[in-house]
Short mmCIF file of C-alpha atoms in Angstrom, two decimals:
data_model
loop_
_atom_site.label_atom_id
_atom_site.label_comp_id
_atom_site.label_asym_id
_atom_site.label_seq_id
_atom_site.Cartn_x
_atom_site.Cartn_y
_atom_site.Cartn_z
CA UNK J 1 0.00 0.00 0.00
CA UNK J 2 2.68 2.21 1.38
CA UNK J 3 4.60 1.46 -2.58
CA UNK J 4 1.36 2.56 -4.35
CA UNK J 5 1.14 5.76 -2.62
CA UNK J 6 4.04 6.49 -3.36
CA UNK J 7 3.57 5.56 -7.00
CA UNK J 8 1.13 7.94 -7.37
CA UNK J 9 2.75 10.86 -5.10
CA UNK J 10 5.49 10.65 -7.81
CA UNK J 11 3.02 10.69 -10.62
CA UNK J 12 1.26 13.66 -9.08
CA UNK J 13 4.54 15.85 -8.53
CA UNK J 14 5.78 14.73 -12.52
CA UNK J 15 2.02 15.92 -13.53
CA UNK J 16 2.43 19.46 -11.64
CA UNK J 17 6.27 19.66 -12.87
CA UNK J 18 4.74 19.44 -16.86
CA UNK J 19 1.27 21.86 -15.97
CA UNK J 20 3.96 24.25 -14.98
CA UNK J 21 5.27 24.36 -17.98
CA UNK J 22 2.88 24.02 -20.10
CA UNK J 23 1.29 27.26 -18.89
CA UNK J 24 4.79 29.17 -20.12
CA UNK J 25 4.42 26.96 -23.37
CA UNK J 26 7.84 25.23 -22.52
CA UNK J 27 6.02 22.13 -24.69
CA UNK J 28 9.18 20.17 -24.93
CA UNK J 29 10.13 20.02 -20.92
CA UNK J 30 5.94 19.64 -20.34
CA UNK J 31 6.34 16.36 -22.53
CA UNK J 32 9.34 14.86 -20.77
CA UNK J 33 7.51 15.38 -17.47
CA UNK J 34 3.68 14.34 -18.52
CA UNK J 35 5.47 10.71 -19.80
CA UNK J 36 6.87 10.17 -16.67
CA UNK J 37 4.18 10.94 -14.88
CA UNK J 38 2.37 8.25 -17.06
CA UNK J 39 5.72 5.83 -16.11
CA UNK J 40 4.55 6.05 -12.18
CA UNK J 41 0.61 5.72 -13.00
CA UNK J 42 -0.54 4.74 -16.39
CA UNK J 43 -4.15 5.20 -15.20
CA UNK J 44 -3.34 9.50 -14.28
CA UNK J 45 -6.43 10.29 -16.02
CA UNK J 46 -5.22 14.19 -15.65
CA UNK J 47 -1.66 13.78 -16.95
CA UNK J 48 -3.04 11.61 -19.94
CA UNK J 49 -5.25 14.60 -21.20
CA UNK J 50 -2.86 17.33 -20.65
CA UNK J 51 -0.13 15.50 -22.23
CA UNK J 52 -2.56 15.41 -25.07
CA UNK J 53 -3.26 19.09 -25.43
CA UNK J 54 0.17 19.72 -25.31
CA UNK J 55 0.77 17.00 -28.05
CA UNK J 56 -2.10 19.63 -29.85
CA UNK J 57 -0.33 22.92 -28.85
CA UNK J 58 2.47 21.73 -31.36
CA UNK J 59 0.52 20.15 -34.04
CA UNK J 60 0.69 16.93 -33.69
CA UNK J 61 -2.73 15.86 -33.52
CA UNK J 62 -1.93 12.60 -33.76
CA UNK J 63 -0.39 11.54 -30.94
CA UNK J 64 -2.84 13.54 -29.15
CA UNK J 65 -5.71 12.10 -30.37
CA UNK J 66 -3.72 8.86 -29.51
CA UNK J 67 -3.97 9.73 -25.64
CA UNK J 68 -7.41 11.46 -25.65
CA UNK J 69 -8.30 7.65 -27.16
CA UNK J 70 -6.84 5.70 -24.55
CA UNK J 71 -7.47 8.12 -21.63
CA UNK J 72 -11.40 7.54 -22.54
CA UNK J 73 -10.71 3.98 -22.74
CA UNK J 74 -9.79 4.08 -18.97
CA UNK J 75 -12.22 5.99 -18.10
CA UNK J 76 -15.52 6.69 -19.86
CA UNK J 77 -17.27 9.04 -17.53
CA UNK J 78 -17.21 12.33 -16.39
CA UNK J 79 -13.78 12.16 -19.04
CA UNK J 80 -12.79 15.88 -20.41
CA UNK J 81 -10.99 13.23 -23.42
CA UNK J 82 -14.62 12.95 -24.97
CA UNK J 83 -15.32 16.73 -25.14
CA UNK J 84 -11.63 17.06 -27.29
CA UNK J 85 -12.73 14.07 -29.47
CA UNK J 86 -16.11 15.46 -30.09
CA UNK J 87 -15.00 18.67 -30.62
CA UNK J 88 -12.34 17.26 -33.72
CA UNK J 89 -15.53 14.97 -34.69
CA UNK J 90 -17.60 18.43 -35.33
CA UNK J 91 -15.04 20.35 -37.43
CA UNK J 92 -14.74 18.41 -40.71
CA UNK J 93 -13.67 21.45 -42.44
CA UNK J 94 -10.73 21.71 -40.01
CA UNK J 95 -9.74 17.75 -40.51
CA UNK J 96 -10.09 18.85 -44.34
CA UNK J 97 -7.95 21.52 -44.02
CA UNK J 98 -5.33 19.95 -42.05
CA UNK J 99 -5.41 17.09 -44.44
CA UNK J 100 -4.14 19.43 -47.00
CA UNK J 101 -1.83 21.06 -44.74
CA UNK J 102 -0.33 17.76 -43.90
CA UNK J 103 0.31 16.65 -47.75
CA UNK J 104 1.85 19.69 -48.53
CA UNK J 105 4.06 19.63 -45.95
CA UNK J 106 5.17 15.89 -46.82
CA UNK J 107 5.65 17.24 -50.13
CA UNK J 108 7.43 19.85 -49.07
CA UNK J 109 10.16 17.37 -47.67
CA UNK J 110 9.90 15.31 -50.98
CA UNK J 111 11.28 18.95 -52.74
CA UNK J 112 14.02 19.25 -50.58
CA UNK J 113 14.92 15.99 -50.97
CA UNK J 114 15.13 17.02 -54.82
CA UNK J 115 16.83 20.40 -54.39
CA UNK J 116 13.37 22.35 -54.57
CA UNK J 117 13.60 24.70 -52.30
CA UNK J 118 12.00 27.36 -53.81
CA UNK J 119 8.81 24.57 -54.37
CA UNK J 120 9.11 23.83 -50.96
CA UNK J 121 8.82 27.25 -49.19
CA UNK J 122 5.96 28.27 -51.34
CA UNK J 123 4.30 24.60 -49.93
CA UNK J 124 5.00 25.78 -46.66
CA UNK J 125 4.38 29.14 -47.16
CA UNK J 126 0.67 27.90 -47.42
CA UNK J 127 0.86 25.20 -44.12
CA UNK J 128 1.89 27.98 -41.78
CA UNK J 129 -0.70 30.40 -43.19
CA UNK J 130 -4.03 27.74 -42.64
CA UNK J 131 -2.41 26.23 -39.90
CA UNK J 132 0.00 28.77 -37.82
CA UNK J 133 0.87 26.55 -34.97
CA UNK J 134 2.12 23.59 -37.32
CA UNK J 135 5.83 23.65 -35.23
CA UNK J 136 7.86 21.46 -37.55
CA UNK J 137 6.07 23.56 -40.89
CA UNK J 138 7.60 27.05 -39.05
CA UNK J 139 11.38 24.61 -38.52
CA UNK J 140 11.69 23.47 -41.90
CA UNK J 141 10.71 26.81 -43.47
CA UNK J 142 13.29 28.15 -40.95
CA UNK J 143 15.86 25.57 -42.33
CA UNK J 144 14.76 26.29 -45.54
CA UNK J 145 15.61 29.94 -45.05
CA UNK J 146 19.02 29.51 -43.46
CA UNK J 147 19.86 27.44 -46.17
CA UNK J 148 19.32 29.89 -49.09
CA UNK J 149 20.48 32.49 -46.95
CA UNK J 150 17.52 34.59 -46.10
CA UNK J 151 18.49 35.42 -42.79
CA UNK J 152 15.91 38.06 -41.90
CA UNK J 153 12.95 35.65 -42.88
CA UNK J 154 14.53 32.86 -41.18
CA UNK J 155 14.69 34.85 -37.51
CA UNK J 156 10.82 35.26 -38.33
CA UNK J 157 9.89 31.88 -38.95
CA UNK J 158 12.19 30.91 -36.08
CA UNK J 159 10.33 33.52 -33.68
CA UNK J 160 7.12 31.70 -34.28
CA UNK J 161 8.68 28.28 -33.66
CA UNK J 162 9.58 29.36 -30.80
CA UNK J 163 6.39 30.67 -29.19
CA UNK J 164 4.86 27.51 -30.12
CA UNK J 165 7.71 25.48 -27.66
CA UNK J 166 9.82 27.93 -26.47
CA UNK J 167 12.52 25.09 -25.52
CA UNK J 168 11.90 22.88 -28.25
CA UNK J 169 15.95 21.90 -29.20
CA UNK J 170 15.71 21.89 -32.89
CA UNK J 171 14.61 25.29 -32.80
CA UNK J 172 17.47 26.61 -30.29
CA UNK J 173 20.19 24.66 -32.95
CA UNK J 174 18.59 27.08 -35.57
CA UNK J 175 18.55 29.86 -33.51
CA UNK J 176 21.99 29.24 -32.91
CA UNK J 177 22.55 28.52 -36.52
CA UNK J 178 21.44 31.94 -37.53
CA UNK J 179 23.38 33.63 -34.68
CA UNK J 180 26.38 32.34 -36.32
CA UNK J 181 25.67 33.27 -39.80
CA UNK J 182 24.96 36.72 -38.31
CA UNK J 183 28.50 36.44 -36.52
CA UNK J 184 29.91 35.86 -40.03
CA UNK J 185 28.41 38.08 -41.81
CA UNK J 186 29.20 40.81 -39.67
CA UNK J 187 32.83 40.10 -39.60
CA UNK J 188 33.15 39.67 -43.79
CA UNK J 189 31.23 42.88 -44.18
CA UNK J 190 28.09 41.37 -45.73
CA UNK J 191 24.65 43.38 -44.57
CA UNK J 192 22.05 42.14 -46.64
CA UNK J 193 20.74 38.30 -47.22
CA UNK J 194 21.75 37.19 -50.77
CA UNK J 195 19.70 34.30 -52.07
CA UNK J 196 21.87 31.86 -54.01
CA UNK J 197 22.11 31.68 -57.65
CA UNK J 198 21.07 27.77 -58.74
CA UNK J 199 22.24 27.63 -62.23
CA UNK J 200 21.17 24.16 -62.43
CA UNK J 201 17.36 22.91 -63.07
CA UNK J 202 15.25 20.41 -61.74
CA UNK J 203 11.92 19.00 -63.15
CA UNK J 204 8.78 18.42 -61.24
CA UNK J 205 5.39 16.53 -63.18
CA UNK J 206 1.96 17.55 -61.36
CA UNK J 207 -0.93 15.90 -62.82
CA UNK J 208 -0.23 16.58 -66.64
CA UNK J 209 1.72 19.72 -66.29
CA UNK J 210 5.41 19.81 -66.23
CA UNK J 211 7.39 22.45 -63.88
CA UNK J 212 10.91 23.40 -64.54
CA UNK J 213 12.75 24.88 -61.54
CA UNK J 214 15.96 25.90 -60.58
CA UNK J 215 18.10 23.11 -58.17
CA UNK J 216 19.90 24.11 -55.78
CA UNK J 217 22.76 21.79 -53.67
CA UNK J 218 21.86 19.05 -51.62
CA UNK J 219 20.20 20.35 -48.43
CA UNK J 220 21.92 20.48 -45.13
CA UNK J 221 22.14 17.25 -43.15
CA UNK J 222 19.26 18.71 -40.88
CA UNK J 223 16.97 17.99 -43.91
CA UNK J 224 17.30 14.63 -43.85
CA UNK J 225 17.56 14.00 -40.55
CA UNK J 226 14.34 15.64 -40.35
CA UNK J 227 12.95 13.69 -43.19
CA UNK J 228 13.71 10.32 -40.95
CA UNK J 229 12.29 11.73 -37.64
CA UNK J 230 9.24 12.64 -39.58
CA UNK J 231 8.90 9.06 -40.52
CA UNK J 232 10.03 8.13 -36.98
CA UNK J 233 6.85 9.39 -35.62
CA UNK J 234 4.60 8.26 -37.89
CA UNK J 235 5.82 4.68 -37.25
CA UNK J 236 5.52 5.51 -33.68
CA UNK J 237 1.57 6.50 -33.90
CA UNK J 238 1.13 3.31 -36.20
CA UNK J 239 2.48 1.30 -34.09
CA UNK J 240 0.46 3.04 -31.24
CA UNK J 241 -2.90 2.26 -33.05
CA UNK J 242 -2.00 -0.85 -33.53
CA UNK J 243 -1.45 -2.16 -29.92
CA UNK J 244 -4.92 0.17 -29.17
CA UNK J 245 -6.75 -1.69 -31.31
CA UNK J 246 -6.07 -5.40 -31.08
CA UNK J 247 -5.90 -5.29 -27.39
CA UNK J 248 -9.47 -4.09 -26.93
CA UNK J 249 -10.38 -6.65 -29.14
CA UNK J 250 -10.49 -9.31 -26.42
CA UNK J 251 -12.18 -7.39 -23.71
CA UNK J 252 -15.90 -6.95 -23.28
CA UNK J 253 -18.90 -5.61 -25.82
CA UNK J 254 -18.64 -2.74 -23.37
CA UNK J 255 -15.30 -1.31 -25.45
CA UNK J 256 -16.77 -2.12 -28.58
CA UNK J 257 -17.69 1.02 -29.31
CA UNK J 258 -14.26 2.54 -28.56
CA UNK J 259 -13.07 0.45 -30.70
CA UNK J 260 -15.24 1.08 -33.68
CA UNK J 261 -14.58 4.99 -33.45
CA UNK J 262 -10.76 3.78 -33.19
CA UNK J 263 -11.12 2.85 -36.61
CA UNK J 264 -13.10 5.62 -37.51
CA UNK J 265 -10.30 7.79 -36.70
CA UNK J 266 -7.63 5.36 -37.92
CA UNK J 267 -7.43 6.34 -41.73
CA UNK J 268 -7.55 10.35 -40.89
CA UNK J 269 -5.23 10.63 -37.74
CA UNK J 270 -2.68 8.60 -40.27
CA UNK J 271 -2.41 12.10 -42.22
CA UNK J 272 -3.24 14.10 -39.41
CA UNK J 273 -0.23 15.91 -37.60
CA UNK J 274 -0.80 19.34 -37.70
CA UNK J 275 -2.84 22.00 -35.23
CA UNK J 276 -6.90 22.14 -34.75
CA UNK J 277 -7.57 25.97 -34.14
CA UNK J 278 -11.14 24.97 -32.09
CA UNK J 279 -9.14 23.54 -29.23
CA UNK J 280 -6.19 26.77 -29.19
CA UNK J 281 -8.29 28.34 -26.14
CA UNK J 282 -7.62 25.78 -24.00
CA UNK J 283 -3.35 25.81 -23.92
CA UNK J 284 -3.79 29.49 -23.50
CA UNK J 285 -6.13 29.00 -20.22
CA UNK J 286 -2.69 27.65 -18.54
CA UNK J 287 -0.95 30.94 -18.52
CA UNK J 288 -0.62 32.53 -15.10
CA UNK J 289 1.63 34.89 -12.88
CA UNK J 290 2.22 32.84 -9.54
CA UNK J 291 5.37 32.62 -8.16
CA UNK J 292 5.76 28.53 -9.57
CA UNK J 293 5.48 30.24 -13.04
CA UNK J 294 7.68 32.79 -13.05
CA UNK J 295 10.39 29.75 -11.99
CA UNK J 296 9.28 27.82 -14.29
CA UNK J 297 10.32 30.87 -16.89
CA UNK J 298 13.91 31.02 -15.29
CA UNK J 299 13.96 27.27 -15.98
CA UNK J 300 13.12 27.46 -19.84
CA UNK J 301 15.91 30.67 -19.71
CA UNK J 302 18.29 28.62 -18.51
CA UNK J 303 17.96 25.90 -20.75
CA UNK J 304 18.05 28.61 -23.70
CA UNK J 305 21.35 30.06 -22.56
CA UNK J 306 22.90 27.08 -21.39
CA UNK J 307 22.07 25.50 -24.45
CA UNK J 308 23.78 28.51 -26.30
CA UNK J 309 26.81 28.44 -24.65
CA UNK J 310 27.34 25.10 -25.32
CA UNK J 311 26.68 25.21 -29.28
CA UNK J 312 29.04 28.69 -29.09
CA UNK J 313 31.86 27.06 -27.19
CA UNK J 314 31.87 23.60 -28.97
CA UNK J 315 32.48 24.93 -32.45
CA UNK J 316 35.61 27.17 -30.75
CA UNK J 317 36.71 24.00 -28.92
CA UNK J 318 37.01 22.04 -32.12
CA UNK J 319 38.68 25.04 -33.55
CA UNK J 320 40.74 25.87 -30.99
CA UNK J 321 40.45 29.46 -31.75
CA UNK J 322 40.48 31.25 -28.32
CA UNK J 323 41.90 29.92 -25.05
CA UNK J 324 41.18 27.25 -22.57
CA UNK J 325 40.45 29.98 -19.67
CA UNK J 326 37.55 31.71 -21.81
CA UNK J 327 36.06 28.95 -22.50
CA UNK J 328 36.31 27.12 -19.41
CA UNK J 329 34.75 30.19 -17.61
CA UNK J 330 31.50 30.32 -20.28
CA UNK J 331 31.05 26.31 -19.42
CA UNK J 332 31.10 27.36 -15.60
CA UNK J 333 27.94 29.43 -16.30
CA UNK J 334 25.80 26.20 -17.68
CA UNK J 335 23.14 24.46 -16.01
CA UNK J 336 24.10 20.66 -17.43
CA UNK J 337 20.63 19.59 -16.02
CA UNK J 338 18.70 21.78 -18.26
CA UNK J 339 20.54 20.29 -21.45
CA UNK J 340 18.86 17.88 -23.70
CA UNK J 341 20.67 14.93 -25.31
CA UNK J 342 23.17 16.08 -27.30
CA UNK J 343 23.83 19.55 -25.70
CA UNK J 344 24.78 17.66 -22.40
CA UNK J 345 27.17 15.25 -24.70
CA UNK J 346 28.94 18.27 -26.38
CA UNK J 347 29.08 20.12 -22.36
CA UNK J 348 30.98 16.45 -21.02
CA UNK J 349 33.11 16.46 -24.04
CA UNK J 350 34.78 19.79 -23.40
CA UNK J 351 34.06 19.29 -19.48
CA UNK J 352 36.13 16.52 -19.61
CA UNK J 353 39.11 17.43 -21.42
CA UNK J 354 39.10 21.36 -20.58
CA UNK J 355 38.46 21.22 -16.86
CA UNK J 356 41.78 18.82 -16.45
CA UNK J 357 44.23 20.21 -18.49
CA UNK J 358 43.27 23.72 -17.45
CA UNK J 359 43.13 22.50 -13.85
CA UNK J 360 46.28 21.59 -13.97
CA UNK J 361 47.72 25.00 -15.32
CA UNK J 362 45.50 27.29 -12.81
CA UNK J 363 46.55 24.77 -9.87
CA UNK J 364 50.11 25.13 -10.58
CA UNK J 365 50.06 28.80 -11.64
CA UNK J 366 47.93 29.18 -7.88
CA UNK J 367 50.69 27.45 -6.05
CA UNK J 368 53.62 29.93 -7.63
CA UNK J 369 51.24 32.93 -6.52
CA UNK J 370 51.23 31.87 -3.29
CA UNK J 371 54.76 30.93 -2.76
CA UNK J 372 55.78 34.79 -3.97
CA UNK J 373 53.26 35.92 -1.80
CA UNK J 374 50.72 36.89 -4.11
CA UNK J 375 47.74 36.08 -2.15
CA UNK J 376 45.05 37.72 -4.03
CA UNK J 377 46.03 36.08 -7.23
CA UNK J 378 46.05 32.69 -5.64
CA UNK J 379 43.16 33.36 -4.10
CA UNK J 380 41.11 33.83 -7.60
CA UNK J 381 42.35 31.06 -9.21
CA UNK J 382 41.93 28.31 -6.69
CA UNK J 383 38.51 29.70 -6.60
CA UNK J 384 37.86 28.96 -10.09
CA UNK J 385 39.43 25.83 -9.48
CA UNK J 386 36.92 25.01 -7.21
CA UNK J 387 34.35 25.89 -9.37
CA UNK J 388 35.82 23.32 -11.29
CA UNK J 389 36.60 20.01 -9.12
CA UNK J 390 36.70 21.15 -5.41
CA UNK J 391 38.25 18.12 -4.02
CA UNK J 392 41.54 18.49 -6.25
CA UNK J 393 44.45 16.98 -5.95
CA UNK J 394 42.50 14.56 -2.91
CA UNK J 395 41.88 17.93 -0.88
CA UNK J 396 45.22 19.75 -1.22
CA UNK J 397 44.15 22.19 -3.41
CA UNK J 398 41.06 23.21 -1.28
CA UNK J 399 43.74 23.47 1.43
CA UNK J 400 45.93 25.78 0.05
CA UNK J 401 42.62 27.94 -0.69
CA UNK J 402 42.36 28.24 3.21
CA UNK J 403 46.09 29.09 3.65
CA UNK J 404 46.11 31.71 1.05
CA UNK J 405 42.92 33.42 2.56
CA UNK J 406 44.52 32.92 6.15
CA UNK J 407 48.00 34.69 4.75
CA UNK J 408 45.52 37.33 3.41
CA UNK J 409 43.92 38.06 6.01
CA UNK J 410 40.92 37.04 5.86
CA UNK J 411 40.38 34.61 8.48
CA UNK J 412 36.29 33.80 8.06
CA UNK J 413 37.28 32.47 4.43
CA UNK J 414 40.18 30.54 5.75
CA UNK J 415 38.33 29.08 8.67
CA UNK J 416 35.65 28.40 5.97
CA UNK J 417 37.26 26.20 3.86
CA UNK J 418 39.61 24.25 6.35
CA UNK J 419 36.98 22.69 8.57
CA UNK J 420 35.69 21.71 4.85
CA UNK J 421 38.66 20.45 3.86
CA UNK J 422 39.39 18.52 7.85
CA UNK J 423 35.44 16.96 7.00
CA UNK J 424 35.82 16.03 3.66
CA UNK J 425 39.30 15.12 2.99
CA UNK J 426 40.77 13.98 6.96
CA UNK J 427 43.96 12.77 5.20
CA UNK J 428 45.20 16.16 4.04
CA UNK J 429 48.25 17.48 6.40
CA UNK J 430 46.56 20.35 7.92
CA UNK J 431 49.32 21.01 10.37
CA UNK J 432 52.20 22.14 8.07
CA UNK J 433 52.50 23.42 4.54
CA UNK J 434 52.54 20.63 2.21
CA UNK J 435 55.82 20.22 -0.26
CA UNK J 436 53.95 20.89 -3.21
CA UNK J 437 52.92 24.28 -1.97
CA UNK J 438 56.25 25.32 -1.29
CA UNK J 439 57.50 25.11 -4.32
CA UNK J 440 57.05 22.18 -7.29
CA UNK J 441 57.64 21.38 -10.99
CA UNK J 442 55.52 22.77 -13.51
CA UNK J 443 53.60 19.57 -14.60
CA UNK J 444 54.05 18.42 -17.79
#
């Protein structure tokens, strides 16, 4: 009993955690939280349905549909998951015009697979305009932008992306993207965007007519990675179906009738990713002002500028075109909790290597300030040592911290940090100055 409770205590706290977020639109860290919420209680009626909205807030009506389906399933009475499925029932016009939205945009991603770009924007041109909260229609026109260089349309489609999630992480690697390209452009001199020539044609057949348009290069790698998440997902909600509708098969005629709207849906939801405008009202009901919100917003900024530094200083460490200590003291201003996936594999990456070879260099350049009596400079840089690893050297660093404080004057500091170092590292010498300290070879 005692386990269960607990089951659904965790459940409850993962549910607030996403609401939180949802109400400042951060979609992508709402998501992560809703699903676990799910992993402590399947059954969270609550979590189900707002994991579903959120799934809507970003257009993919899919997979919300997919949870509105099963949270009903659960639960049949007195369930908010029959008003949304109703309400998408009611609008045929709106499942028409997201069924064109939808082929468009596939076709859109069959153009830039063929160097079409100009084809493709126009497709998607359309998407964003019937459906403006279609997220990955406003990323790949963004791409789509970057990539022919029309930076000041890019930032706008980007801008939009972003309200829609505003920590999504293929949005921040555009952002990022364009940031650069800025970067670049300011420092060759280059003000305005400058579409590229494509000397080169392509030819397109629709119905009986044939188009001829210019080709440009292969698209960026994004494109096709894009391309296979795309097809990712919609394995994903197949697969999803299919587990939601053989499984009711064996129960009782009392799920029969889920089942047959199911398959009702089935054939539509296939082609049916993009955003329903009838049920906008009811992500915008989440916003708020309390306290829990406005930390929630610090969270999402965090991620954002964490997330930037990362991208910034992982293209100078594979350069290495500035110095260890500037970009050591940018990665001891990110949050690695807030990164996603790959930012916190690039942040380990230069973690790992930067923090010990410039450890090394501070630690020994410390250790010669403090042996010519140069207690303020030691003082700084065993600080930012222990920003960076505060029990190195097993303690001895930390040590000489408190000495150089103590030699400084500053006895609060000194007491400070040698009762830390006597509870956390007893077999440090306290009682005299250690060798090293006193002079040492520069290591190697």
């Amino acid at each position: 009993m005692e386990y269960t409770q607990k089951l659904v205590y965790q459940s409850n706290y993962w549910y607030n955690d996403g609401l939180k977020k949802a109400k400042i639109r951060d979609m992508t860290g709402a998501i992560t939280s809703l699903k676990k919420s799910l992993q402590f209680n399947s059954e969270n009626i609550a979590a189900r349905n707002l994991l579903g909205l959120v799934y809507y807030g970003r257009g993919e009506v899919g997979e919300a549909l997919v949870e509105w389906i099963l949270s009903k399933n659960i639960n049949s009475r007195d369930n908010i998951a029959g008003y949304y499925i109703q309400k998408i029932q009611e609008s045929p016009a709106d499942l028409d015009m997201i069924n064109q939205a939808i082929r468009k945009y596939n076709q859109s991603l069959t153009y830039c697979g063929q160097g079409g770009e100009d084809l493709a924007i126009i497709q998607l041109k359309q998407v964003v305009s019937s459906c403006p909260n279609f997220l990955r229609a406003y990323q790949l026109l963004a791409l789509l932008y970057l990539h022919t260089e029309q930076y000041s349309l890019a930032r706008q489609a980007l801008k939009e992306a972003n309200k829609l999630d505003t920590t999504n992480e293929l949005t921040l690697r555009y952002v990022h993207e364009l940031t650069q390209s800025r970067r670049r452009r300011q420092e060759s001199g280059e003000k305005n965007d400058k579409p590229r020539k494509k000397p080169q044609t392509v030819t397109y057949s629709i119905g009986n007519e044939t188009i001829i348009q210019p080709a440009s290069a292969v698209m960026k790698e994004n494109t096709g990675r894009m391309t296979i998440i795309n097809i990712l997902i919609g394995l994903a909600v197949g697969i999803a179906f299919m587990r939601f509708l053989i499984m009711p098969a064996a129960n009782k005629s009392t799920s029969e009738k889920t089942n047959k709207q199911v398959v009702a849906f089935s054939d539509k939801i296939a082609e049916e990713e993009a955003q329903i405008a009838a049920l906008k009202t009811e992500l915008e009901s989440f916003r708020a002002t309390s306290e829990e919100t406005e930390s929630a917003q610090q969270t999402a900024a965090s991620t954002k500028d964490s997330y930037e530094i990362v991208m910034d200083m992982y293209s100078h460490f594979l350069n290495f075109d500035i110095g260890d200590a500037a970009m050591v003291e940018q990665l001891l201003k990110v949050n690695p909790e807030a990164l996603g996936t790959i930012g916190r594999g690039r942040y380990d990456e230069m973690r790992d290597t930067l923090f010990t070879r410039y450890g090394e260099t501070i630690y020994y350049t410390a250790k010669e300030n403090f042996s010519v009596a140069n207690y303020t400079d030691a003082v700084n840089n065993l600080t930012i040592l222990m920003q960076m690893d505060e029990g190195y050297d097993n303690g001895e660093a930390m040590f000489l911290l408190s000495k150089a404080y103590e030699a400084s004057g500053d006895t609060d500091n000194a007491k400070i940090w040698r009762d830390k170092v006597e509870k956390d590292y007893p077999n440090v010498d306290t009682s005299e100055p250690s060798e090293e300290e006193e002079g040492g070879e520069q290591p190697g």
